[in-house]
XYZ file of C-alpha atoms in Angstrom:
680
model
C -24.593 -153.158 139.465
C -23.901 -155.070 142.734
C -20.680 -154.304 144.692
C -18.251 -156.260 146.766
C -16.277 -155.187 149.782
C -12.620 -155.799 149.133
C -9.809 -155.274 151.702
C -6.376 -154.407 150.320
C -3.244 -154.826 152.368
C 0.369 -154.200 151.666
C 3.535 -154.202 153.835
C 6.183 -151.408 153.918
C 7.997 -148.954 156.069
C 7.403 -145.246 156.013
C 8.908 -142.065 157.229
C 7.276 -139.731 159.792
C 4.012 -138.371 158.478
C 4.157 -140.521 155.292
C 1.293 -142.912 154.434
C 0.553 -145.564 151.979
C -2.381 -145.201 149.505
C -3.945 -147.173 146.692
C -4.934 -145.655 143.279
C -6.662 -147.475 140.487
C -8.907 -147.660 137.383
C -12.274 -147.151 139.024
C -13.977 -144.276 140.757
C -13.643 -145.966 144.141
C -9.889 -145.997 143.704
C -9.673 -142.436 142.228
C -9.706 -143.242 138.480
C -5.866 -143.097 138.438
C -5.840 -139.623 140.119
C -3.589 -139.838 143.242
C -5.421 -136.872 144.723
C -8.506 -138.993 144.919
C -6.680 -142.164 146.061
C -7.682 -144.170 149.116
C -5.382 -143.793 152.174
C -4.473 -147.131 153.893
C -4.506 -147.409 157.593
C -1.419 -148.724 159.543
C -1.446 -151.912 161.640
C 1.695 -152.692 163.563
C 2.866 -156.260 163.583
C 6.054 -157.624 164.948
C 7.912 -158.111 161.668
C 6.797 -155.176 159.544
C 4.035 -152.583 159.347
C 0.943 -153.627 157.436
C -1.287 -151.023 155.730
C -4.952 -151.766 155.061
C -8.082 -150.218 153.425
C -11.576 -151.718 152.653
C -13.172 -150.465 149.451
C -16.499 -151.089 147.704
C -15.826 -152.244 144.130
C -18.248 -153.370 141.352
C -18.728 -157.068 141.298
C -17.266 -158.873 138.242
C -15.514 -155.811 136.768
C -11.733 -156.010 136.345
C -9.898 -153.315 138.296
C -6.228 -152.328 137.972
C -4.402 -150.524 140.665
C -1.073 -149.395 142.123
C 0.247 -148.486 145.577
C 2.131 -145.402 146.384
C 3.518 -143.690 149.534
C 3.683 -140.022 150.220
C 2.091 -137.149 152.114
C -1.637 -136.119 152.181
C -1.379 -132.402 153.080
C -3.834 -129.913 154.603
C -6.164 -128.524 151.966
C -5.551 -124.897 150.819
C -9.198 -123.964 151.337
C -11.689 -125.140 154.064
C -13.726 -127.356 151.871
C -10.926 -128.221 149.380
C -9.293 -131.602 148.870
C -6.068 -132.759 150.407
C -3.035 -132.030 148.307
C -1.011 -135.146 147.667
C 2.731 -135.507 147.340
C 3.872 -138.749 145.824
C 7.316 -139.845 147.159
C 7.506 -143.457 145.686
C 5.038 -145.331 143.473
C 4.823 -148.689 141.813
C 5.522 -148.491 138.054
C 5.252 -152.140 136.868
C 4.268 -152.063 133.192
C 1.195 -153.974 133.981
C -0.527 -152.704 137.165
C -1.838 -155.032 139.797
C -5.361 -156.256 138.974
C -8.393 -157.957 140.505
C -11.903 -158.989 139.400
C -13.888 -159.205 142.609
C -16.540 -161.936 142.421
C -17.559 -162.356 146.115
C -17.977 -160.085 149.152
C -15.554 -159.688 152.043
C -12.379 -160.799 150.332
C -8.927 -159.759 151.418
C -6.166 -159.186 148.905
C -2.714 -159.664 150.532
C -0.310 -157.886 148.092
C 2.751 -158.592 150.095
C 5.532 -156.002 150.070
C 5.159 -152.609 148.539
C 6.729 -152.398 145.077
C 7.057 -156.142 144.468
C 4.656 -157.719 142.029
C 5.117 -161.172 140.635
C 8.474 -161.315 142.297
C 9.764 -158.109 140.609
C 10.409 -154.862 142.373
C 9.594 -151.874 140.251
C 9.244 -148.499 141.924
C 9.976 -144.936 140.959
C 10.313 -141.556 142.567
C 7.372 -139.321 142.391
C 6.894 -136.105 140.366
C 6.025 -132.576 141.336
C 2.311 -132.433 142.169
C 1.884 -129.315 144.330
C 5.341 -128.703 145.908
C 8.034 -126.617 144.453
C 11.690 -127.769 144.046
C 14.599 -125.310 144.522
C 17.952 -126.293 143.242
C 21.026 -124.290 144.392
C 24.385 -125.230 142.816
C 28.057 -124.301 143.401
C 30.506 -125.136 140.626
C 33.505 -124.007 138.665
C 31.849 -124.086 135.173
C 32.586 -120.428 134.461
C 34.741 -119.283 137.350
C 35.497 -120.239 141.005
C 32.124 -119.885 142.878
C 33.728 -118.352 146.031
C 35.986 -115.243 146.058
C 37.416 -114.043 149.350
C 39.288 -110.722 149.200
C 41.541 -111.211 152.234
C 45.108 -112.104 151.200
C 45.140 -114.672 154.003
C 42.716 -116.873 152.003
C 44.083 -116.220 148.489
C 45.375 -119.777 148.105
C 42.759 -121.476 150.388
C 40.292 -124.207 149.462
C 36.879 -123.813 151.015
C 34.165 -126.131 152.287
C 30.573 -125.087 152.322
C 27.727 -126.119 154.487
C 24.101 -125.148 153.763
C 21.583 -124.868 156.513
C 17.901 -124.377 155.877
C 16.290 -122.250 158.505
C 12.676 -123.355 159.096
C 9.848 -121.156 160.142
C 8.895 -121.002 163.848
C 6.060 -123.296 164.545
C 3.012 -122.301 166.745
C 1.612 -124.532 169.404
C -1.091 -125.893 166.981
C 1.554 -127.107 164.531
C 3.711 -128.706 167.228
C 0.686 -130.584 168.479
C -0.147 -131.739 164.996
C 3.043 -133.609 164.684
C 1.963 -135.996 167.373
C -1.248 -136.963 165.596
C -1.954 -140.096 163.552
C 0.058 -140.296 160.289
C -3.207 -140.538 158.442
C -4.254 -137.041 159.533
C -3.403 -134.408 156.861
C 0.005 -132.917 157.591
C 1.922 -129.803 156.723
C 4.845 -130.654 154.528
C 8.301 -130.345 156.174
C 10.943 -128.728 154.024
C 13.493 -131.270 152.885
C 17.118 -130.809 151.736
C 19.246 -133.234 149.733
C 23.017 -132.753 149.263
C 24.521 -134.015 146.052
C 27.970 -134.218 144.499
C 28.529 -134.971 140.764
C 31.946 -135.445 139.123
C 33.596 -137.529 136.336
C 34.269 -140.277 138.927
C 31.000 -140.649 140.768
C 27.909 -139.025 142.236
C 26.604 -138.978 145.770
C 23.283 -138.010 147.239
C 22.856 -137.496 150.972
C 20.149 -136.233 153.375
C 22.939 -134.974 155.757
C 26.285 -133.389 155.325
C 29.523 -133.171 157.340
C 29.705 -130.598 160.134
C 31.823 -128.325 157.879
C 30.119 -129.181 154.639
C 31.745 -130.347 151.302
C 34.855 -129.111 149.705
C 34.557 -127.035 146.517
C 36.651 -128.589 143.834
C 37.136 -127.550 140.165
C 35.925 -130.925 138.845
C 32.948 -131.275 141.155
C 29.341 -129.993 140.893
C 27.644 -129.369 144.315
C 23.837 -129.292 144.353
C 21.366 -128.590 147.077
C 17.773 -129.813 146.450
C 14.977 -128.269 148.586
C 11.373 -129.381 148.285
C 8.853 -126.921 149.831
C 5.329 -125.717 149.878
C 6.520 -122.245 150.738
C 9.148 -121.432 148.050
C 9.187 -117.716 148.858
C 9.432 -118.015 152.556
C 12.820 -119.752 153.333
C 16.084 -118.664 154.804
C 19.188 -120.401 153.589
C 22.596 -119.927 155.318
C 25.907 -120.819 153.507
C 28.769 -121.274 156.048
C 32.275 -121.253 154.580
C 35.266 -123.028 156.224
C 38.924 -122.761 155.241
C 41.249 -125.699 155.123
C 44.840 -125.990 153.989
C 45.341 -127.236 150.458
C 47.865 -129.855 151.803
C 45.327 -131.455 154.153
C 43.498 -134.581 152.915
C 39.750 -133.954 152.625
C 38.145 -136.535 155.014
C 34.532 -136.246 156.203
C 35.408 -136.685 159.758
C 38.253 -134.210 159.835
C 38.430 -131.787 162.729
C 36.467 -128.702 161.744
C 38.695 -126.192 159.872
C 38.315 -122.537 160.728
C 35.065 -120.814 160.031
C 35.619 -117.902 157.478
C 32.232 -116.377 157.023
C 28.539 -116.827 156.094
C 26.140 -115.770 153.316
C 22.364 -115.608 153.691
C 19.924 -116.199 150.839
C 16.174 -115.416 151.261
C 14.177 -117.445 148.871
C 11.887 -114.435 148.501
C 14.765 -112.833 146.570
C 14.456 -115.489 143.931
C 10.586 -115.169 143.896
C 10.950 -111.478 143.317
C 13.193 -111.901 140.355
C 10.402 -113.945 138.722
C 12.787 -116.238 136.863
C 12.943 -120.081 136.730
C 16.754 -119.938 136.524
C 19.596 -117.625 137.090
C 22.710 -116.733 139.107
C 22.782 -114.857 142.361
C 25.822 -113.136 143.917
C 25.691 -113.087 147.792
C 27.978 -111.212 150.141
C 30.079 -113.361 152.504
C 30.241 -111.762 155.899
C 32.821 -112.510 158.569
C 31.445 -113.296 161.981
C 33.648 -111.016 164.092
C 33.889 -108.212 163.156
C 30.769 -108.214 160.993
C 31.895 -107.117 157.552
C 32.010 -108.197 153.985
C 35.060 -110.268 153.120
C 33.976 -111.781 149.750
C 31.168 -113.197 147.620
C 29.707 -116.443 146.385
C 28.005 -117.127 143.091
C 24.927 -119.304 143.522
C 23.401 -120.845 140.383
C 19.739 -121.748 140.796
C 16.725 -123.276 139.099
C 13.147 -123.375 140.379
C 10.997 -126.375 139.297
C 7.283 -126.083 139.485
C 4.462 -128.576 138.751
C 2.869 -128.433 135.292
C 0.226 -125.813 135.231
C -3.138 -126.853 133.821
C -2.403 -130.574 133.652
C -2.575 -133.321 136.134
C -0.438 -136.470 135.703
C -2.094 -139.740 136.573
C -0.810 -143.218 137.639
C -2.161 -145.280 134.811
C 1.200 -145.959 133.081
C 4.783 -144.935 133.305
C 7.626 -145.582 130.832
C 10.085 -143.126 132.450
C 12.436 -145.990 133.411
C 11.284 -148.704 131.167
C 13.264 -150.043 128.160
C 12.529 -153.371 126.448
C 15.752 -155.203 125.436
C 15.949 -155.421 121.619
C 18.545 -155.139 118.875
C 19.799 -151.607 118.211
C 16.920 -149.258 117.035
C 17.224 -147.154 113.917
C 16.362 -143.561 114.593
C 15.863 -141.082 111.655
C 17.834 -137.950 112.357
C 15.606 -134.829 111.888
C 13.371 -137.343 110.094
C 15.012 -138.411 106.823
C 18.200 -136.542 107.671
C 20.132 -133.303 107.821
C 19.366 -131.172 104.793
C 21.359 -128.069 105.607
C 24.861 -128.538 107.148
C 26.134 -132.149 106.558
C 28.385 -133.379 103.709
C 25.747 -135.289 102.004
C 22.384 -133.605 102.345
C 19.048 -135.395 102.655
C 16.650 -135.299 99.690
C 13.752 -133.999 101.798
C 13.843 -130.883 103.932
C 14.621 -131.823 107.479
C 12.162 -131.584 110.338
C 9.180 -131.497 108.072
C 6.242 -133.841 108.086
C 7.417 -135.302 104.761
C 10.825 -135.951 106.170
C 9.466 -137.665 109.285
C 7.141 -139.790 107.170
C 9.994 -140.756 104.789
C 12.054 -142.072 107.767
C 9.086 -143.929 109.239
C 8.231 -145.668 105.913
C 11.870 -146.930 105.623
C 11.722 -148.785 108.991
C 12.730 -146.133 111.451
C 11.729 -147.230 114.979
C 11.929 -143.622 116.103
C 12.319 -140.241 114.311
C 14.349 -137.540 116.059
C 13.331 -133.940 115.721
C 13.855 -130.586 117.430
C 11.071 -128.487 119.225
C 10.957 -124.975 120.617
C 8.480 -122.183 120.769
C 7.272 -119.387 118.346
C 6.780 -115.880 119.795
C 3.161 -116.689 120.545
C 4.088 -119.877 122.384
C 3.194 -122.411 119.661
C 5.509 -125.543 119.934
C 7.159 -125.831 116.512
C 9.586 -128.302 114.897
C 12.809 -126.792 113.638
C 16.401 -127.373 114.412
C 18.107 -123.997 114.652
C 17.222 -121.176 117.167
C 17.614 -118.746 114.387
C 16.627 -118.498 110.665
C 17.222 -116.138 107.677
C 14.679 -113.848 106.198
C 14.822 -112.059 102.859
C 14.201 -108.369 102.468
C 11.724 -107.438 99.763
C 13.345 -106.505 96.452
C 12.373 -103.306 94.613
C 13.644 -104.789 91.326
C 13.870 -108.403 90.191
C 17.511 -107.742 89.204
C 18.497 -106.849 92.670
C 20.218 -109.486 94.798
C 18.356 -110.744 97.876
C 19.458 -109.207 101.143
C 19.199 -111.614 104.017
C 19.267 -111.095 107.763
C 19.284 -113.424 110.660
C 16.407 -113.493 113.213
C 15.650 -115.528 116.254
C 12.733 -117.978 115.759
C 11.308 -116.799 119.047
C 10.727 -113.376 117.650
C 8.301 -114.681 114.963
C 4.760 -115.832 115.546
C 3.574 -119.140 114.267
C 1.553 -117.511 111.480
C 4.548 -115.507 110.404
C 6.701 -118.558 110.314
C 4.170 -120.167 108.043
C 4.034 -117.297 105.676
C 7.517 -115.833 105.383
C 10.088 -117.016 102.910
C 12.744 -118.462 105.105
C 16.307 -119.887 104.629
C 18.787 -121.541 106.890
C 21.488 -119.399 108.423
C 24.101 -121.072 106.280
C 22.557 -118.964 103.390
C 24.418 -116.016 104.838
C 27.715 -117.535 103.556
C 26.410 -118.140 100.017
C 26.881 -115.427 97.362
C 23.765 -116.195 95.412
C 21.109 -115.725 98.043
C 18.390 -116.405 95.533
C 19.479 -120.056 95.432
C 18.566 -120.356 99.175
C 14.886 -119.967 98.366
C 14.218 -122.955 96.127
C 10.999 -124.114 97.632
C 7.759 -123.453 95.901
C 5.594 -120.893 97.743
C 2.491 -123.163 97.647
C 4.230 -126.429 98.281
C 2.248 -129.074 100.090
C 1.847 -128.730 103.847
C 3.985 -131.818 104.624
C 6.910 -130.055 102.912
C 6.524 -126.812 104.879
C 9.120 -125.947 107.553
C 7.979 -125.039 110.993
C 5.156 -127.596 111.451
C 3.538 -127.347 114.831
C 4.254 -130.152 117.261
C 0.534 -130.965 117.442
C 0.283 -131.320 113.719
C 3.349 -133.583 113.729
C 1.809 -135.777 116.434
C -1.495 -135.926 114.279
C 0.103 -136.508 110.836
C 2.845 -139.131 111.410
C 1.960 -142.784 111.850
C 1.597 -143.606 115.554
C 3.685 -146.847 115.001
C 6.804 -144.688 114.814
C 8.201 -143.381 118.083
C 9.271 -139.832 118.583
C 12.597 -138.747 120.071
C 11.798 -135.145 120.902
C 14.838 -133.018 121.416
C 13.858 -129.893 123.425
C 15.981 -126.889 122.230
C 17.357 -124.491 124.691
C 20.160 -121.904 124.528
C 23.557 -123.119 125.703
C 26.729 -121.182 126.389
C 30.089 -122.185 125.087
C 33.088 -122.129 127.257
C 34.409 -119.121 125.416
C 31.243 -117.280 126.503
C 29.343 -117.383 123.237
C 25.655 -118.310 123.243
C 23.642 -120.375 120.804
C 22.294 -118.004 118.117
C 23.836 -115.142 120.114
C 20.778 -115.470 122.375
C 21.648 -114.919 126.139
C 17.995 -114.641 127.098
C 15.166 -116.903 126.248
C 11.676 -117.954 127.482
C 10.910 -118.690 131.127
C 11.953 -122.332 131.479
C 8.971 -123.497 133.441
C 6.524 -121.828 131.061
C 8.397 -123.162 128.054
C 8.366 -126.742 129.195
C 4.792 -126.688 130.483
C 3.561 -125.701 127.037
C 5.535 -128.429 125.207
C 4.952 -131.175 127.789
C 1.135 -130.484 127.812
C 1.147 -130.706 123.979
C 2.716 -134.120 124.179
C 0.792 -135.474 127.094
C -2.547 -134.455 125.700
C -1.905 -135.619 122.045
C 0.626 -138.465 122.022
C -1.940 -141.166 122.691
C -0.153 -144.611 122.528
C 2.824 -143.278 120.676
C 6.237 -144.121 122.100
C 7.939 -140.939 123.253
C 11.494 -140.181 124.391
C 12.494 -136.710 125.420
C 16.130 -135.411 125.174
C 18.046 -132.268 125.493
C 21.653 -130.955 125.556
C 20.717 -128.681 128.516
C 21.061 -130.529 131.755
C 18.433 -128.464 133.570
C 15.864 -129.105 130.753
C 16.395 -132.875 131.404
C 16.030 -132.312 135.093
C 12.787 -130.318 134.804
C 11.174 -132.789 132.281
C 12.000 -135.576 134.620
C 10.334 -133.914 137.690
C 7.396 -132.323 135.926
C 5.834 -135.496 134.442
C 5.788 -139.111 135.266
C 5.096 -140.814 131.997
C 7.910 -140.408 129.362
C 11.600 -141.123 129.657
C 14.493 -138.615 129.183
C 17.896 -138.952 127.635
C 20.694 -136.511 128.408
C 22.368 -135.407 125.121
C 26.043 -134.852 125.280
C 28.813 -134.210 122.771
C 31.413 -135.483 125.205
C 35.011 -134.586 124.355
C 34.797 -133.562 120.644
C 37.099 -132.082 118.065
C 34.157 -130.956 115.975
C 32.197 -128.793 118.572
C 33.318 -126.157 121.043
C 33.311 -127.121 124.644
C 30.243 -126.068 126.618
C 30.340 -123.933 129.713
C 28.197 -126.391 131.841
C 30.520 -128.767 133.647
C 27.914 -131.569 133.393
C 28.066 -131.424 129.539
C 31.793 -131.633 129.052
C 32.565 -135.354 129.209
C 30.680 -138.647 128.790
C 31.592 -139.923 132.281
C 30.017 -136.949 133.933
C 27.062 -137.258 131.720
C 26.594 -140.821 132.868
C 26.735 -139.729 136.518
C 24.342 -136.904 135.989
C 21.883 -139.260 134.393
C 22.100 -141.524 137.364
C 21.754 -138.687 139.755
C 18.544 -137.385 137.989
C 17.219 -140.845 137.534
C 17.010 -140.450 133.749
C 16.450 -143.300 131.399
C 19.945 -142.804 129.898
C 22.247 -140.680 127.732
C 22.656 -139.814 124.022
C 26.277 -139.452 123.213
C 28.171 -138.114 120.133
C 29.356 -141.039 118.050
C 32.836 -139.554 117.848
C 33.401 -139.969 121.614
C 31.943 -143.457 121.644
C 33.977 -144.747 118.710
C 37.118 -143.437 120.357
C 36.092 -144.803 123.825
C 33.813 -147.816 123.409
C 34.226 -148.521 127.213
C 31.777 -145.620 127.862
C 29.009 -147.798 126.369
C 29.861 -150.667 128.699
C 30.079 -148.288 131.652
C 26.698 -146.704 130.903
C 24.960 -150.104 130.497
C 26.462 -151.460 133.667
C 24.929 -148.462 135.446
C 21.459 -149.497 134.072
C 21.354 -146.760 131.540
C 20.031 -146.727 128.057
C 22.587 -145.279 125.587
C 21.850 -143.730 122.104
C 24.459 -142.372 119.707
C 24.222 -139.434 117.389
C 26.579 -137.521 114.965
C 27.900 -137.591 111.419
C 30.158 -140.640 112.133
C 27.005 -142.667 112.546
C 26.247 -142.031 108.919
C 29.020 -144.378 107.973
C 27.680 -147.997 107.733
C 30.918 -149.434 109.216
C 30.693 -147.074 112.132
C 27.040 -148.092 112.626
C 28.020 -151.730 112.594
C 30.678 -151.146 115.249
C 28.347 -149.116 117.505
C 25.724 -151.934 117.190
C 28.370 -154.448 118.211
C 29.351 -152.285 121.161
C 25.729 -152.468 122.355
C 24.128 -149.083 121.879
C 20.440 -149.138 122.150
C 19.588 -146.559 119.507
C 21.510 -145.076 116.468
C 20.501 -141.625 115.217
C 21.618 -141.095 111.616
C 20.765 -139.443 108.209
C 19.224 -140.697 105.090
C 17.872 -143.911 106.502
C 16.354 -144.508 103.010
C 19.810 -145.183 101.653
C 20.176 -148.217 104.015
C 16.677 -149.579 104.259
C 14.015 -150.278 101.618
C 10.469 -149.379 102.310
C 9.558 -151.653 105.263
C 7.723 -151.729 108.586
C 9.775 -150.933 111.646
C 10.602 -153.348 114.496
C 7.492 -152.347 116.497
C 5.177 -153.162 113.579
C 6.854 -156.443 112.904
C 6.437 -157.367 116.566
C 2.925 -156.195 116.471
C 2.180 -158.477 113.510
C 3.755 -161.466 115.301
C 1.498 -160.873 118.252
C -1.499 -160.535 115.936
C -0.658 -163.909 114.342
C -0.927 -165.504 117.752
C -4.304 -163.779 118.483
C -5.859 -164.207 115.058
C -5.882 -167.860 113.794
C -6.486 -166.696 110.105
C -3.060 -164.953 110.142
C -0.976 -167.899 111.195
C -0.812 -169.400 107.688
C 0.056 -166.007 106.078
C 3.399 -166.092 104.239
C 3.277 -162.588 102.823
C 6.197 -160.217 103.769
C 5.432 -158.035 106.838
C 5.355 -154.872 104.671
C 2.263 -156.221 102.850
C 0.239 -155.769 106.076
C 1.160 -152.136 106.547
C 1.469 -150.791 102.924
C -1.610 -150.389 100.621
C 0.769 -150.322 97.648
C 1.696 -154.015 98.264
C -1.389 -155.391 99.896
C -1.293 -158.810 101.549
C -2.408 -161.572 99.171
C -4.384 -163.044 102.061
C -6.671 -160.098 101.838
C -5.755 -158.855 105.279
C -4.332 -155.573 104.335
C -7.015 -153.934 106.530
C -4.889 -155.076 109.432
C -3.639 -151.694 110.592
C -7.128 -150.202 110.661
C -9.056 -153.080 112.338
C -7.142 -155.914 113.761
C -4.589 -153.757 115.547
C -7.443 -152.017 117.354
C -8.525 -155.366 118.739
C -5.232 -155.727 120.561
C -5.003 -152.321 122.223
C -6.015 -153.733 125.544
C -3.306 -156.495 125.208
C -0.537 -154.180 123.990
C -0.939 -151.126 126.220
C 2.257 -149.762 124.628
C 4.220 -152.446 126.431
C 7.085 -152.039 124.021
């Protein structure tokens, strides 16, 4: 095959050491792998910097591509490849494209991020760097305690300083080289404030830092290639409670300092935790108090490399409100009107899908042997073996994480509500040899393989949460390592989801943060109960109200939020506020089971409604995605244009299309894969 020389050029500004690169669908452009991307060379012109690269492409073959900017770092080994950190990349639904037909052409793509007049870029994900998050907040108790009487009523401001390692002469000289020469990554710090009213992100801070306030979450984000070799200094300043907090105030008195070595966190070997540091006065040098520092460590997914072919992390196509099947066909354990099919089983998910659910929502966590399984609660009930048939069953509660996947498949299990029932035998109604689709604890992989790809999955990632009264979900105060836990689940989805629509969600804010930063393909919704009379308040400040959930979602660049229907029906303005901030908003909760409430929420403009027993409201029918798919097919296939059969006929063998086109799903849909590209 003959080739053509093609010169690509794009315009854009970059930070020191940052370069532009191009990544695309052919080997010359890295086959969508940013580590194999082509670095563009800078050319200074009076108006704006232009970046260019000339590449050999196969003649007459369509090629898709995207630009990104970031760092190409020194390889870890002498002969190894550069490590690439993606800061910002183009995420248009349809990438840029070219079919080269002649040699020596130049493609001027204009400004970085703008394609067909629309700017669509997103922040990068963790490829090889580690992200350290340090947080100070009042979720459980004041983060700073000074024992001196003088400061008992004081309010404090905190400033964080990242002490970098000393550079040798070679490193200092390297900073003056061309930006396209591989660099060492400079440690970066971002300072963030989140509250009910707003959120702020800065790359600098006032001379005396930010004030600690009961309604404010302060977060420091550090990205580094050396996570166990940093020194972080917290400086504490006192200021009178009567003084107005203004950034340019004269510096209040310095109270003391605390030092955190990142190696301390590394030695603990945990992805998340709380450290207590001593606050030392400067003169004389002695301990005067302590500070509680909440931390999480976010690492790249181990054993999987994200590519640049597609991203839906911030994409949502405007539509009417989507129906989402709660736990499939509905709650079968704890709500007033139970679903007919056991929740979170393949049968339940299929039932909702066959009744027009655009998405099905279900819960995922891990078995003891690290198999992702679908089940709602963190605990379940087991029955003790009876010596005599006349003896009543004795039940005991056990954490799901203490049972292997095989044990979960074999044991007779009941929901924890069975502990409150006198007749425990009634809790074990299921047949021992029931069909696999009725079995609880299906693996996530089997669910991905067994449910029609036309229905989207809203995958709620379960994690232990602490209530404000100190009680933990399932009485579990310890759980899996968060990075390991998420890597296993995310890899299962990324490797098996195919073209299925996926939305992740979680009640745990840090889980949402990690999902967003570990992968670049699927969107995330932050689940919140808001202010509720039905559920106990959670310890995490970010989970307590819908306004702070909105600001948290913006801060983490999530797709949106998923709010308890009770809070939205009481405060419809929250819906308007979220949408005005560019967020997608779903709603969940028993109130959404009422048709009148669903009508109200739809009128208010929610994007998705999660509710039980979708079969009570909808007959068997295709979902909105299948109907849209059929309309596209009618435009592509002339023989379908005259078809007047109901849409369900094209997707259900029990009511085949009279035009003899019931093979549609297997054959014709495949012909449009290249057109569709999951663009919904």
